């Protein structure tokens, strides 16, 4: 299965998991699917290592993490 399906399955087994989707794709539907599946974050693979480390720490603390471009997508979709 793909990563988004795996995310949904893992969250269904244990909702307390802090899953961050790390992908090369930032298509609107992928972002929405990941967040609906319960992902705590969505980052692109070109994120610098320091951003990845910060995202892991934030997710472990229960805070959501979105790549800047992904945040723009979420805000645009919420406004529609």
C-alpha atoms as a PDB file:
ATOM      1  CA  UNK A   1       0.000   0.000   0.000  1.00  0.00           C
ATOM      2  CA  UNK A   2       1.052   3.614  -0.262  1.00  0.00           C
ATOM      3  CA  UNK A   3       2.280   5.743   2.629  1.00  0.00           C
ATOM      4  CA  UNK A   4      -1.016   7.514   3.157  1.00  0.00           C
ATOM      5  CA  UNK A   5      -2.902   4.225   3.439  1.00  0.00           C
ATOM      6  CA  UNK A   6      -0.232   2.945   5.827  1.00  0.00           C
ATOM      7  CA  UNK A   7      -0.595   6.119   7.892  1.00  0.00           C
ATOM      8  CA  UNK A   8      -4.343   5.595   8.240  1.00  0.00           C
ATOM      9  CA  UNK A   9      -3.837   1.958   9.234  1.00  0.00           C
ATOM     10  CA  UNK A  10      -1.192   2.767  11.829  1.00  0.00           C
ATOM     11  CA  UNK A  11      -3.244   5.581  13.370  1.00  0.00           C
ATOM     12  CA  UNK A  12      -6.274   3.273  13.498  1.00  0.00           C
ATOM     13  CA  UNK A  13      -4.172   0.789  15.502  1.00  0.00           C
ATOM     14  CA  UNK A  14      -2.727   3.418  17.833  1.00  0.00           C
ATOM     15  CA  UNK A  15      -4.105   6.983  17.601  1.00  0.00           C
ATOM     16  CA  UNK A  16      -1.377   8.293  19.901  1.00  0.00           C
ATOM     17  CA  UNK A  17       1.306   7.768  17.228  1.00  0.00           C
ATOM     18  CA  UNK A  18       2.990  10.892  15.907  1.00  0.00           C
ATOM     19  CA  UNK A  19       3.344  10.182  12.206  1.00  0.00           C
ATOM     20  CA  UNK A  20       4.949  12.703   9.878  1.00  0.00           C
ATOM     21  CA  UNK A  21       4.474  12.151   6.159  1.00  0.00           C
ATOM     22  CA  UNK A  22       7.715  12.783   4.293  1.00  0.00           C
ATOM     23  CA  UNK A  23       7.204  12.931   0.544  1.00  0.00           C
ATOM     24  CA  UNK A  24       8.278  14.510  -2.709  1.00  0.00           C
ATOM     25  CA  UNK A  25       4.653  15.221  -3.600  1.00  0.00           C
ATOM     26  CA  UNK A  26       2.679  18.162  -2.246  1.00  0.00           C
ATOM     27  CA  UNK A  27      -0.517  17.695  -4.233  1.00  0.00           C
ATOM     28  CA  UNK A  28      -3.563  19.106  -2.475  1.00  0.00           C
ATOM     29  CA  UNK A  29      -5.275  15.723  -2.296  1.00  0.00           C
ATOM     30  CA  UNK A  30      -2.196  14.106  -0.715  1.00  0.00           C
ATOM     31  CA  UNK A  31      -2.008  16.772   1.990  1.00  0.00           C
ATOM     32  CA  UNK A  32      -5.706  16.405   2.772  1.00  0.00           C
ATOM     33  CA  UNK A  33      -5.532  12.590   2.804  1.00  0.00           C
ATOM     34  CA  UNK A  34      -2.537  12.620   5.134  1.00  0.00           C
ATOM     35  CA  UNK A  35      -4.144  14.995   7.611  1.00  0.00           C
ATOM     36  CA  UNK A  36      -7.470  13.162   7.500  1.00  0.00           C
ATOM     37  CA  UNK A  37      -5.606   9.907   8.095  1.00  0.00           C
ATOM     38  CA  UNK A  38      -4.254  11.380  11.308  1.00  0.00           C
ATOM     39  CA  UNK A  39      -0.730  12.400  10.341  1.00  0.00           C
ATOM     40  CA  UNK A  40       0.755  14.872  12.789  1.00  0.00           C
ATOM     41  CA  UNK A  41       2.768  16.486  10.035  1.00  0.00           C
ATOM     42  CA  UNK A  42       3.524  16.723   6.340  1.00  0.00           C
ATOM     43  CA  UNK A  43       6.990  17.604   5.095  1.00  0.00           C
ATOM     44  CA  UNK A  44       8.703  17.527   1.748  1.00  0.00           C
ATOM     45  CA  UNK A  45      11.855  15.479   1.215  1.00  0.00           C
ATOM     46  CA  UNK A  46      13.858  18.573   0.328  1.00  0.00           C
ATOM     47  CA  UNK A  47      13.517  19.851   3.909  1.00  0.00           C
ATOM     48  CA  UNK A  48      16.902  20.490   5.508  1.00  0.00           C
ATOM     49  CA  UNK A  49      18.015  18.072   8.245  1.00  0.00           C
ATOM     50  CA  UNK A  50      17.526  20.678  10.969  1.00  0.00           C
ATOM     51  CA  UNK A  51      13.890  21.098   9.896  1.00  0.00           C
ATOM     52  CA  UNK A  52      13.351  17.333  10.012  1.00  0.00           C
ATOM     53  CA  UNK A  53      14.787  17.118  13.523  1.00  0.00           C
ATOM     54  CA  UNK A  54      12.637  20.041  14.694  1.00  0.00           C
ATOM     55  CA  UNK A  55       9.559  18.434  13.119  1.00  0.00           C
ATOM     56  CA  UNK A  56      10.171  15.118  14.860  1.00  0.00           C
ATOM     57  CA  UNK A  57      10.530  16.875  18.210  1.00  0.00           C
ATOM     58  CA  UNK A  58       7.407  18.953  17.633  1.00  0.00           C
ATOM     59  CA  UNK A  59       5.333  15.945  16.592  1.00  0.00           C
ATOM     60  CA  UNK A  60       6.551  13.981  19.617  1.00  0.00           C
ATOM     61  CA  UNK A  61       5.326  16.865  21.788  1.00  0.00           C
ATOM     62  CA  UNK A  62       1.921  16.754  20.109  1.00  0.00           C
ATOM     63  CA  UNK A  63       2.340  19.814  17.911  1.00  0.00           C
ATOM     64  CA  UNK A  64       1.398  19.725  14.221  1.00  0.00           C
ATOM     65  CA  UNK A  65       4.114  20.241  11.620  1.00  0.00           C
ATOM     66  CA  UNK A  66       3.577  21.439   8.061  1.00  0.00           C
ATOM     67  CA  UNK A  67       6.070  22.455   5.408  1.00  0.00           C
ATOM     68  CA  UNK A  68       5.619  26.145   4.535  1.00  0.00           C
ATOM     69  CA  UNK A  69       4.243  25.343   1.076  1.00  0.00           C
ATOM     70  CA  UNK A  70       1.893  22.784   2.576  1.00  0.00           C
ATOM     71  CA  UNK A  71       0.648  25.316   5.116  1.00  0.00           C
ATOM     72  CA  UNK A  72      -0.218  27.628   2.207  1.00  0.00           C
ATOM     73  CA  UNK A  73      -2.185  24.777   0.627  1.00  0.00           C
ATOM     74  CA  UNK A  74      -4.089  24.039   3.834  1.00  0.00           C
ATOM     75  CA  UNK A  75      -4.938  27.704   4.322  1.00  0.00           C
ATOM     76  CA  UNK A  76      -6.138  28.019   0.734  1.00  0.00           C
ATOM     77  CA  UNK A  77      -8.263  24.883   1.014  1.00  0.00           C
ATOM     78  CA  UNK A  78      -9.758  26.059   4.314  1.00  0.00           C
ATOM     79  CA  UNK A  79     -10.749  29.356   2.696  1.00  0.00           C
ATOM     80  CA  UNK A  80     -12.608  27.611  -0.157  1.00  0.00           C
END
